[in-house]
Amino acid sequence: MASYDLTLLHRKMLGILQAIDSVCSAHGLRYYMTAGTMLGAIRHKGFIPWDDDADICMPRPDYDRLIAHAAEWLPQRYELICAENDDHYPQPFAKLQDAQTTLIEHAHLRYLGGAYIDVFPLDGVPSNALVRRLHIWRYKMLRKRLYFTYRDPYRHGHGPSSWIPLLCRRLYTVPQLQADIRRLLLKYDYDSSQLVQDYDDGYGGHMEKCILGTPTDYEFEGTRLKGYERYDSYLSQKYGDYMTPPPAPAQRQHNFYYLDLEKPYRQWLSEGHRLSE
């Protein structure tokens, strides 16, 4: 189990969720709670008690518009980080972070930021099952190259386990791979596609666009946040019997490498701390 106070972390993440809800409402952007956050809204009326992350997704047109205006629209303490505005960023989706906190998710990924929520773009995918599977396989291969290019090549020592990461560093750069991933994801236009996907669920993550529907209010930690209109179809597809909590051994957490909910990450860095290579 996590060594940090989940109640305090949930409070920080709720602030981020409320900030993005306010921005989307003010500027006509669509967003949906997704994955465990949507599940938590339905089963717990808030965070899943043991969960230490939060997820939303946005149709690609809204996602890109948020990226273009995030610095202008978001309250000062919050930052949207993504490949489009940070050449050092290691993920193919955005994070909305609280810059007044410090978080290192994994030591071997060498990325410093604040407590965050994940923001996934929703993109179109092919209706043909075989073509869709090939498309998602290409995404998985690019994402694996991105991971090996970014991570500490000596995570498991200086032996053969370091060879693939070192080779990827010679063949690719992080910005190049991020550009390749974005080009692939944009291949199937969101608005003209019948099926959409956030790619986090791999081959089984596609869904009919009608499941999203109109962003719908749900109770969440005493406030109201937006989620899928047809939440039962989504949660049943993703989790099966979603109203029955998993046994304790299956209650997953990130167990972040480092977390300080009171110190801005830029201050942490200015104090002489450094990320491992």
Short mmCIF file of N, CA and C in Angstrom, two decimals, residues 31-194:
data_model
loop_
_atom_site.label_atom_id
_atom_site.label_comp_id
_atom_site.label_asym_id
_atom_site.label_seq_id
_atom_site.Cartn_x
_atom_site.Cartn_y
_atom_site.Cartn_z
N TYR A 31 -15.50 17.01 -21.80
CA TYR A 31 -14.61 16.08 -21.13
C TYR A 31 -15.46 15.04 -20.43
N TYR A 32 -14.87 13.90 -20.12
CA TYR A 32 -15.57 12.81 -19.43
C TYR A 32 -14.64 12.20 -18.39
N MET A 33 -15.13 11.98 -17.19
CA MET A 33 -14.40 11.08 -16.29
C MET A 33 -14.30 9.73 -16.98
N THR A 34 -13.17 9.05 -16.80
CA THR A 34 -12.99 7.77 -17.46
C THR A 34 -12.27 6.81 -16.53
N ALA A 35 -12.21 5.54 -16.94
CA ALA A 35 -11.52 4.49 -16.20
C ALA A 35 -11.96 4.47 -14.72
N GLY A 36 -10.99 4.40 -13.79
CA GLY A 36 -11.35 4.28 -12.37
C GLY A 36 -12.05 5.48 -11.80
N THR A 37 -11.89 6.65 -12.43
CA THR A 37 -12.57 7.84 -11.93
C THR A 37 -14.06 7.77 -12.24
N MET A 38 -14.42 7.29 -13.44
CA MET A 38 -15.83 7.07 -13.76
C MET A 38 -16.41 5.98 -12.88
N LEU A 39 -15.65 4.92 -12.67
CA LEU A 39 -16.09 3.85 -11.79
C LEU A 39 -16.29 4.36 -10.37
N GLY A 40 -15.35 5.17 -9.89
CA GLY A 40 -15.48 5.72 -8.54
C GLY A 40 -16.71 6.58 -8.39
N ALA A 41 -17.03 7.37 -9.42
CA ALA A 41 -18.21 8.22 -9.36
C ALA A 41 -19.48 7.40 -9.19
N ILE A 42 -19.55 6.25 -9.87
CA ILE A 42 -20.75 5.42 -9.81
C ILE A 42 -20.78 4.55 -8.55
N ARG A 43 -19.66 3.92 -8.22
CA ARG A 43 -19.66 2.95 -7.11
C ARG A 43 -19.45 3.60 -5.75
N HIS A 44 -18.68 4.73 -5.72
CA HIS A 44 -18.32 5.33 -4.44
C HIS A 44 -18.74 6.79 -4.31
N LYS A 45 -19.35 7.34 -5.35
CA LYS A 45 -19.69 8.78 -5.38
C LYS A 45 -18.45 9.65 -5.19
N GLY A 46 -17.31 9.14 -5.62
CA GLY A 46 -16.05 9.88 -5.48
C GLY A 46 -14.89 8.98 -5.82
N PHE A 47 -13.73 9.25 -5.24
CA PHE A 47 -12.55 8.43 -5.52
C PHE A 47 -12.73 7.00 -5.03
N ILE A 48 -12.21 6.05 -5.77
CA ILE A 48 -12.06 4.70 -5.24
C ILE A 48 -11.12 4.81 -4.04
N PRO A 49 -11.49 4.29 -2.88
CA PRO A 49 -10.74 4.58 -1.64
C PRO A 49 -9.24 4.32 -1.71
N TRP A 50 -8.81 3.31 -2.44
CA TRP A 50 -7.39 2.98 -2.49
C TRP A 50 -6.68 3.55 -3.72
N ASP A 51 -7.41 4.23 -4.59
CA ASP A 51 -6.85 4.71 -5.85
C ASP A 51 -6.03 5.98 -5.64
N ASP A 52 -4.91 6.09 -6.35
CA ASP A 52 -4.07 7.28 -6.20
C ASP A 52 -3.86 8.01 -7.52
N ASP A 53 -4.80 7.84 -8.46
CA ASP A 53 -4.76 8.66 -9.66
C ASP A 53 -6.18 8.99 -10.09
N ALA A 54 -6.30 9.87 -11.08
CA ALA A 54 -7.60 10.25 -11.63
C ALA A 54 -7.43 10.45 -13.13
N ASP A 55 -8.48 10.12 -13.87
CA ASP A 55 -8.40 10.14 -15.33
C ASP A 55 -9.63 10.82 -15.93
N ILE A 56 -9.36 11.66 -16.93
CA ILE A 56 -10.44 12.16 -17.78
C ILE A 56 -10.02 11.94 -19.22
N CYS A 57 -10.99 11.98 -20.13
CA CYS A 57 -10.69 11.93 -21.55
C CYS A 57 -11.45 13.04 -22.26
N MET A 58 -10.95 13.43 -23.42
CA MET A 58 -11.54 14.52 -24.18
C MET A 58 -11.51 14.17 -25.66
N PRO A 59 -12.58 14.41 -26.40
CA PRO A 59 -12.51 14.27 -27.86
C PRO A 59 -11.34 15.09 -28.40
N ARG A 60 -10.67 14.56 -29.40
CA ARG A 60 -9.46 15.19 -29.93
C ARG A 60 -9.61 16.68 -30.22
N PRO A 61 -10.70 17.14 -30.85
CA PRO A 61 -10.80 18.59 -31.11
C PRO A 61 -10.76 19.42 -29.82
N ASP A 62 -11.41 18.94 -28.76
CA ASP A 62 -11.42 19.66 -27.49
C ASP A 62 -10.07 19.56 -26.79
N TYR A 63 -9.46 18.38 -26.88
CA TYR A 63 -8.14 18.14 -26.29
C TYR A 63 -7.11 19.11 -26.88
N ASP A 64 -7.09 19.21 -28.20
CA ASP A 64 -6.12 20.10 -28.85
C ASP A 64 -6.41 21.57 -28.53
N ARG A 65 -7.66 21.91 -28.42
CA ARG A 65 -8.01 23.30 -28.08
C ARG A 65 -7.57 23.62 -26.65
N LEU A 66 -7.71 22.66 -25.75
CA LEU A 66 -7.25 22.87 -24.38
C LEU A 66 -5.73 23.07 -24.35
N ILE A 67 -4.98 22.26 -25.10
CA ILE A 67 -3.54 22.42 -25.15
C ILE A 67 -3.16 23.81 -25.63
N ALA A 68 -3.86 24.29 -26.65
CA ALA A 68 -3.54 25.59 -27.23
C ALA A 68 -3.78 26.74 -26.26
N HIS A 69 -4.72 26.59 -25.33
CA HIS A 69 -5.12 27.71 -24.47
C HIS A 69 -4.90 27.44 -22.98
N ALA A 70 -4.29 26.32 -22.61
CA ALA A 70 -4.19 25.94 -21.20
C ALA A 70 -3.52 27.01 -20.36
N ALA A 71 -2.40 27.55 -20.85
CA ALA A 71 -1.67 28.55 -20.07
C ALA A 71 -2.51 29.80 -19.82
N GLU A 72 -3.39 30.09 -20.73
CA GLU A 72 -4.27 31.26 -20.63
C GLU A 72 -5.48 31.00 -19.75
N TRP A 73 -6.04 29.81 -19.83
CA TRP A 73 -7.33 29.51 -19.19
C TRP A 73 -7.22 28.94 -17.78
N LEU A 74 -6.17 28.19 -17.49
CA LEU A 74 -6.09 27.49 -16.20
C LEU A 74 -5.70 28.44 -15.07
N PRO A 75 -6.19 28.19 -13.85
CA PRO A 75 -5.68 28.92 -12.69
C PRO A 75 -4.17 28.77 -12.59
N GLN A 76 -3.49 29.73 -12.00
CA GLN A 76 -2.03 29.82 -12.06
C GLN A 76 -1.32 28.60 -11.51
N ARG A 77 -1.87 27.96 -10.50
CA ARG A 77 -1.15 26.85 -9.88
C ARG A 77 -1.19 25.57 -10.72
N TYR A 78 -2.05 25.53 -11.74
CA TYR A 78 -2.20 24.31 -12.53
C TYR A 78 -1.53 24.45 -13.90
N GLU A 79 -0.94 23.34 -14.36
CA GLU A 79 -0.23 23.31 -15.64
C GLU A 79 -0.65 22.08 -16.43
N LEU A 80 -0.88 22.26 -17.72
CA LEU A 80 -1.09 21.13 -18.62
C LEU A 80 0.24 20.81 -19.29
N ILE A 81 0.73 19.60 -19.10
CA ILE A 81 2.00 19.19 -19.71
C ILE A 81 1.72 18.06 -20.69
N CYS A 82 2.40 18.12 -21.82
CA CYS A 82 2.18 17.14 -22.89
C CYS A 82 3.34 17.22 -23.86
N ALA A 83 3.36 16.31 -24.81
CA ALA A 83 4.43 16.30 -25.81
C ALA A 83 4.42 17.56 -26.66
N GLU A 84 3.25 18.16 -26.81
CA GLU A 84 3.12 19.35 -27.65
C GLU A 84 3.77 20.58 -27.03
N ASN A 85 3.99 20.59 -25.72
CA ASN A 85 4.61 21.76 -25.10
C ASN A 85 5.85 21.44 -24.26
N ASP A 86 6.30 20.18 -24.28
CA ASP A 86 7.48 19.80 -23.50
C ASP A 86 8.21 18.67 -24.22
N ASP A 87 9.38 18.97 -24.82
CA ASP A 87 10.14 17.97 -25.57
C ASP A 87 10.66 16.84 -24.69
N HIS A 88 10.64 17.04 -23.38
CA HIS A 88 11.18 16.04 -22.45
C HIS A 88 10.08 15.12 -21.91
N TYR A 89 8.85 15.37 -22.29
CA TYR A 89 7.71 14.65 -21.70
C TYR A 89 7.63 13.22 -22.24
N PRO A 90 7.44 12.21 -21.36
CA PRO A 90 7.59 10.82 -21.79
C PRO A 90 6.30 10.08 -22.12
N GLN A 91 5.13 10.72 -22.12
CA GLN A 91 3.87 10.02 -22.33
C GLN A 91 3.16 10.50 -23.59
N PRO A 92 2.32 9.65 -24.21
CA PRO A 92 1.59 10.06 -25.41
C PRO A 92 0.22 10.68 -25.09
N PHE A 93 0.01 11.09 -23.87
CA PHE A 93 -1.21 11.79 -23.44
C PHE A 93 -0.78 12.86 -22.44
N ALA A 94 -1.70 13.76 -22.13
CA ALA A 94 -1.35 14.90 -21.28
C ALA A 94 -1.58 14.60 -19.81
N LYS A 95 -0.98 15.42 -18.97
CA LYS A 95 -1.27 15.43 -17.54
C LYS A 95 -1.57 16.87 -17.13
N LEU A 96 -2.54 17.03 -16.27
CA LEU A 96 -2.84 18.33 -15.68
C LEU A 96 -2.33 18.27 -14.25
N GLN A 97 -1.33 19.09 -13.93
CA GLN A 97 -0.65 18.94 -12.65
C GLN A 97 -0.75 20.19 -11.79
N ASP A 98 -0.60 19.98 -10.50
CA ASP A 98 -0.57 21.05 -9.50
C ASP A 98 0.89 21.42 -9.28
N ALA A 99 1.28 22.60 -9.77
CA ALA A 99 2.68 23.01 -9.69
C ALA A 99 3.13 23.36 -8.28
N GLN A 100 2.19 23.40 -7.33
CA GLN A 100 2.54 23.67 -5.94
C GLN A 100 2.85 22.39 -5.17
N THR A 101 3.00 21.29 -5.88
CA THR A 101 3.36 20.01 -5.28
C THR A 101 4.55 19.43 -6.05
N THR A 102 5.13 18.34 -5.52
CA THR A 102 6.26 17.67 -6.17
C THR A 102 5.95 16.18 -6.27
N LEU A 103 6.13 15.63 -7.47
CA LEU A 103 5.89 14.20 -7.67
C LEU A 103 6.87 13.64 -8.69
N ILE A 104 7.50 12.54 -8.33
CA ILE A 104 8.28 11.74 -9.28
C ILE A 104 7.59 10.38 -9.32
N GLU A 105 7.01 10.07 -10.47
CA GLU A 105 6.22 8.84 -10.56
C GLU A 105 7.10 7.60 -10.48
N HIS A 106 8.14 7.56 -11.32
CA HIS A 106 9.07 6.43 -11.34
C HIS A 106 10.49 6.98 -11.45
N ALA A 107 11.39 6.50 -10.64
CA ALA A 107 12.77 6.99 -10.67
C ALA A 107 13.41 6.77 -12.03
N HIS A 108 13.11 5.64 -12.68
CA HIS A 108 13.78 5.32 -13.94
C HIS A 108 13.26 6.14 -15.12
N LEU A 109 12.17 6.91 -14.93
CA LEU A 109 11.67 7.75 -16.02
C LEU A 109 12.15 9.19 -15.93
N ARG A 110 12.76 9.57 -14.82
CA ARG A 110 13.46 10.85 -14.73
C ARG A 110 12.59 12.05 -15.09
N TYR A 111 11.31 12.03 -14.75
CA TYR A 111 10.47 13.18 -15.07
C TYR A 111 9.91 13.76 -13.77
N LEU A 112 10.13 15.08 -13.60
CA LEU A 112 9.70 15.77 -12.37
C LEU A 112 8.50 16.64 -12.68
N GLY A 113 7.50 16.58 -11.81
CA GLY A 113 6.33 17.45 -11.95
C GLY A 113 5.59 17.53 -10.64
N GLY A 114 4.27 17.69 -10.72
CA GLY A 114 3.45 17.78 -9.52
C GLY A 114 2.38 16.71 -9.52
N ALA A 115 1.60 16.65 -8.44
CA ALA A 115 0.44 15.75 -8.39
C ALA A 115 -0.45 16.07 -9.58
N TYR A 116 -1.05 15.05 -10.19
CA TYR A 116 -1.68 15.24 -11.49
C TYR A 116 -2.94 14.41 -11.66
N ILE A 117 -3.66 14.72 -12.74
CA ILE A 117 -4.65 13.81 -13.30
C ILE A 117 -4.23 13.56 -14.75
N ASP A 118 -4.53 12.37 -15.26
CA ASP A 118 -4.25 12.06 -16.67
C ASP A 118 -5.36 12.61 -17.54
N VAL A 119 -4.97 13.14 -18.71
CA VAL A 119 -5.93 13.67 -19.68
C VAL A 119 -5.68 12.95 -21.01
N PHE A 120 -6.59 12.05 -21.38
CA PHE A 120 -6.42 11.24 -22.57
C PHE A 120 -7.20 11.83 -23.74
N PRO A 121 -6.58 11.92 -24.92
CA PRO A 121 -7.36 12.29 -26.10
C PRO A 121 -8.16 11.10 -26.60
N LEU A 122 -9.38 11.36 -27.04
CA LEU A 122 -10.19 10.34 -27.70
C LEU A 122 -10.05 10.52 -29.20
N ASP A 123 -9.62 9.47 -29.89
CA ASP A 123 -9.42 9.52 -31.33
C ASP A 123 -10.26 8.45 -32.01
N GLY A 124 -10.49 8.65 -33.30
CA GLY A 124 -11.18 7.65 -34.07
C GLY A 124 -10.31 6.43 -34.30
N VAL A 125 -10.96 5.27 -34.47
CA VAL A 125 -10.27 4.04 -34.85
C VAL A 125 -11.07 3.36 -35.96
N PRO A 126 -10.43 2.50 -36.75
CA PRO A 126 -11.13 1.85 -37.86
C PRO A 126 -12.27 0.95 -37.38
N SER A 127 -13.33 0.87 -38.17
CA SER A 127 -14.45 -0.02 -37.85
C SER A 127 -14.10 -1.47 -38.16
N ASN A 128 -13.27 -1.70 -39.16
CA ASN A 128 -12.85 -3.06 -39.51
C ASN A 128 -11.93 -3.60 -38.42
N ALA A 129 -12.29 -4.78 -37.87
CA ALA A 129 -11.57 -5.32 -36.71
C ALA A 129 -10.10 -5.60 -37.02
N LEU A 130 -9.81 -6.16 -38.20
CA LEU A 130 -8.43 -6.48 -38.53
C LEU A 130 -7.59 -5.22 -38.73
N VAL A 131 -8.15 -4.24 -39.45
CA VAL A 131 -7.44 -2.99 -39.66
C VAL A 131 -7.23 -2.28 -38.32
N ARG A 132 -8.24 -2.33 -37.46
CA ARG A 132 -8.13 -1.69 -36.14
C ARG A 132 -7.03 -2.35 -35.31
N ARG A 133 -6.98 -3.66 -35.35
CA ARG A 133 -5.95 -4.36 -34.57
C ARG A 133 -4.55 -4.00 -35.06
N LEU A 134 -4.36 -3.90 -36.37
CA LEU A 134 -3.07 -3.51 -36.91
C LEU A 134 -2.72 -2.08 -36.51
N HIS A 135 -3.71 -1.21 -36.55
CA HIS A 135 -3.51 0.19 -36.17
C HIS A 135 -3.05 0.30 -34.71
N ILE A 136 -3.71 -0.43 -33.84
CA ILE A 136 -3.37 -0.36 -32.42
C ILE A 136 -2.03 -1.05 -32.15
N TRP A 137 -1.71 -2.10 -32.91
CA TRP A 137 -0.39 -2.73 -32.79
C TRP A 137 0.70 -1.73 -33.13
N ARG A 138 0.50 -0.94 -34.17
CA ARG A 138 1.49 0.09 -34.53
C ARG A 138 1.66 1.10 -33.39
N TYR A 139 0.54 1.47 -32.79
CA TYR A 139 0.62 2.39 -31.64
C TYR A 139 1.43 1.76 -30.51
N LYS A 140 1.17 0.51 -30.20
CA LYS A 140 1.87 -0.16 -29.11
C LYS A 140 3.38 -0.22 -29.38
N MET A 141 3.75 -0.47 -30.62
CA MET A 141 5.17 -0.54 -30.96
C MET A 141 5.84 0.83 -30.81
N LEU A 142 5.16 1.88 -31.25
CA LEU A 142 5.71 3.23 -31.09
C LEU A 142 5.82 3.60 -29.63
N ARG A 143 4.81 3.24 -28.85
CA ARG A 143 4.86 3.58 -27.43
C ARG A 143 5.97 2.82 -26.71
N LYS A 144 6.20 1.57 -27.12
CA LYS A 144 7.28 0.80 -26.51
C LYS A 144 8.63 1.42 -26.84
N ARG A 145 8.80 1.87 -28.09
CA ARG A 145 10.04 2.55 -28.46
C ARG A 145 10.21 3.84 -27.66
N LEU A 146 9.12 4.56 -27.47
CA LEU A 146 9.18 5.79 -26.67
C LEU A 146 9.63 5.48 -25.26
N TYR A 147 9.09 4.43 -24.66
CA TYR A 147 9.46 4.05 -23.30
C TYR A 147 10.95 3.71 -23.22
N PHE A 148 11.43 2.88 -24.13
CA PHE A 148 12.83 2.48 -24.08
C PHE A 148 13.77 3.64 -24.38
N THR A 149 13.34 4.55 -25.25
CA THR A 149 14.18 5.71 -25.57
C THR A 149 14.29 6.66 -24.39
N TYR A 150 13.24 6.75 -23.60
CA TYR A 150 13.20 7.72 -22.51
C TYR A 150 13.79 7.18 -21.21
N ARG A 151 13.51 5.94 -20.88
CA ARG A 151 13.83 5.44 -19.54
C ARG A 151 15.33 5.28 -19.33
N ASP A 152 15.71 5.18 -18.07
CA ASP A 152 17.09 4.91 -17.69
C ASP A 152 17.50 3.56 -18.29
N PRO A 153 18.48 3.52 -19.19
CA PRO A 153 18.84 2.24 -19.83
C PRO A 153 19.43 1.24 -18.85
N TYR A 154 19.92 1.72 -17.71
CA TYR A 154 20.57 0.83 -16.75
C TYR A 154 19.66 0.51 -15.57
N ARG A 155 18.36 0.60 -15.80
CA ARG A 155 17.41 0.31 -14.73
C ARG A 155 17.65 -1.07 -14.13
N HIS A 156 17.99 -2.04 -14.97
CA HIS A 156 18.20 -3.41 -14.51
C HIS A 156 19.66 -3.82 -14.60
N GLY A 157 20.56 -2.83 -14.58
CA GLY A 157 21.98 -3.13 -14.63
C GLY A 157 22.60 -2.81 -15.98
N HIS A 158 23.89 -3.10 -16.12
CA HIS A 158 24.64 -2.75 -17.32
C HIS A 158 24.80 -3.93 -18.28
N GLY A 159 24.07 -4.98 -18.07
CA GLY A 159 24.16 -6.17 -18.91
C GLY A 159 23.26 -6.09 -20.13
N PRO A 160 22.84 -7.26 -20.65
CA PRO A 160 22.01 -7.32 -21.85
C PRO A 160 20.69 -6.54 -21.74
N SER A 161 20.16 -6.39 -20.51
CA SER A 161 18.90 -5.67 -20.36
C SER A 161 19.00 -4.20 -20.75
N SER A 162 20.24 -3.68 -20.83
CA SER A 162 20.42 -2.28 -21.21
C SER A 162 20.56 -2.09 -22.71
N TRP A 163 20.73 -3.18 -23.46
CA TRP A 163 21.05 -3.05 -24.87
C TRP A 163 19.90 -2.45 -25.69
N ILE A 164 18.67 -2.91 -25.46
CA ILE A 164 17.54 -2.38 -26.25
C ILE A 164 17.32 -0.90 -25.95
N PRO A 165 17.28 -0.46 -24.69
CA PRO A 165 17.15 0.98 -24.45
C PRO A 165 18.29 1.80 -25.07
N LEU A 166 19.52 1.29 -25.00
CA LEU A 166 20.64 2.03 -25.57
C LEU A 166 20.53 2.10 -27.10
N LEU A 167 20.08 1.00 -27.73
CA LEU A 167 19.87 1.00 -29.17
C LEU A 167 18.77 1.99 -29.56
N CYS A 168 17.67 1.99 -28.80
CA CYS A 168 16.58 2.92 -29.10
C CYS A 168 17.05 4.37 -29.00
N ARG A 169 17.93 4.65 -28.04
CA ARG A 169 18.45 6.01 -27.90
C ARG A 169 19.31 6.42 -29.10
N ARG A 170 19.94 5.45 -29.73
CA ARG A 170 20.74 5.74 -30.91
C ARG A 170 19.87 5.94 -32.15
N LEU A 171 18.73 5.24 -32.19
CA LEU A 171 17.89 5.25 -33.39
C LEU A 171 16.82 6.34 -33.37
N TYR A 172 16.36 6.72 -32.17
CA TYR A 172 15.20 7.61 -32.07
C TYR A 172 15.47 8.73 -31.08
N THR A 173 14.63 9.77 -31.17
CA THR A 173 14.56 10.80 -30.14
C THR A 173 13.14 10.84 -29.61
N VAL A 174 12.97 11.35 -28.41
CA VAL A 174 11.63 11.44 -27.82
C VAL A 174 10.71 12.32 -28.67
N PRO A 175 11.13 13.53 -29.09
CA PRO A 175 10.23 14.34 -29.93
C PRO A 175 9.86 13.66 -31.25
N GLN A 176 10.79 12.94 -31.86
CA GLN A 176 10.50 12.23 -33.10
C GLN A 176 9.42 11.18 -32.89
N LEU A 177 9.55 10.39 -31.83
CA LEU A 177 8.56 9.34 -31.55
C LEU A 177 7.21 9.94 -31.17
N GLN A 178 7.23 11.02 -30.41
CA GLN A 178 5.96 11.66 -30.06
C GLN A 178 5.25 12.17 -31.31
N ALA A 179 6.01 12.72 -32.26
CA ALA A 179 5.41 13.18 -33.51
C ALA A 179 4.84 12.01 -34.31
N ASP A 180 5.55 10.87 -34.31
CA ASP A 180 5.05 9.68 -35.01
C ASP A 180 3.77 9.17 -34.38
N ILE A 181 3.70 9.17 -33.05
CA ILE A 181 2.50 8.72 -32.35
C ILE A 181 1.33 9.64 -32.66
N ARG A 182 1.55 10.95 -32.60
CA ARG A 182 0.46 11.89 -32.88
C ARG A 182 -0.05 11.71 -34.31
N ARG A 183 0.86 11.54 -35.25
CA ARG A 183 0.46 11.36 -36.65
C ARG A 183 -0.39 10.10 -36.81
N LEU A 184 -0.02 9.03 -36.12
CA LEU A 184 -0.80 7.79 -36.18
C LEU A 184 -2.19 7.97 -35.57
N LEU A 185 -2.26 8.62 -34.40
CA LEU A 185 -3.53 8.79 -33.71
C LEU A 185 -4.48 9.67 -34.51
N LEU A 186 -3.95 10.60 -35.27
CA LEU A 186 -4.79 11.51 -36.05
C LEU A 186 -5.22 10.92 -37.40
N LYS A 187 -4.79 9.70 -37.69
CA LYS A 187 -5.09 9.10 -38.99
C LYS A 187 -6.59 8.94 -39.19
N TYR A 188 -7.32 8.65 -38.11
CA TYR A 188 -8.77 8.45 -38.21
C TYR A 188 -9.46 9.58 -37.45
N ASP A 189 -10.11 10.45 -38.22
CA ASP A 189 -10.71 11.66 -37.67
C ASP A 189 -11.78 11.33 -36.63
N TYR A 190 -11.74 12.01 -35.51
CA TYR A 190 -12.70 11.76 -34.44
C TYR A 190 -14.14 11.98 -34.91
N ASP A 191 -14.40 13.11 -35.52
CA ASP A 191 -15.78 13.48 -35.86
C ASP A 191 -16.41 12.55 -36.89
N SER A 192 -15.61 11.98 -37.79
CA SER A 192 -16.17 11.13 -38.84
C SER A 192 -16.07 9.65 -38.53
N SER A 193 -15.57 9.29 -37.36
CA SER A 193 -15.41 7.88 -36.98
C SER A 193 -16.59 7.40 -36.15
N GLN A 194 -17.01 6.17 -36.39
CA GLN A 194 -18.08 5.58 -35.59
C GLN A 194 -17.55 5.07 -34.26
#
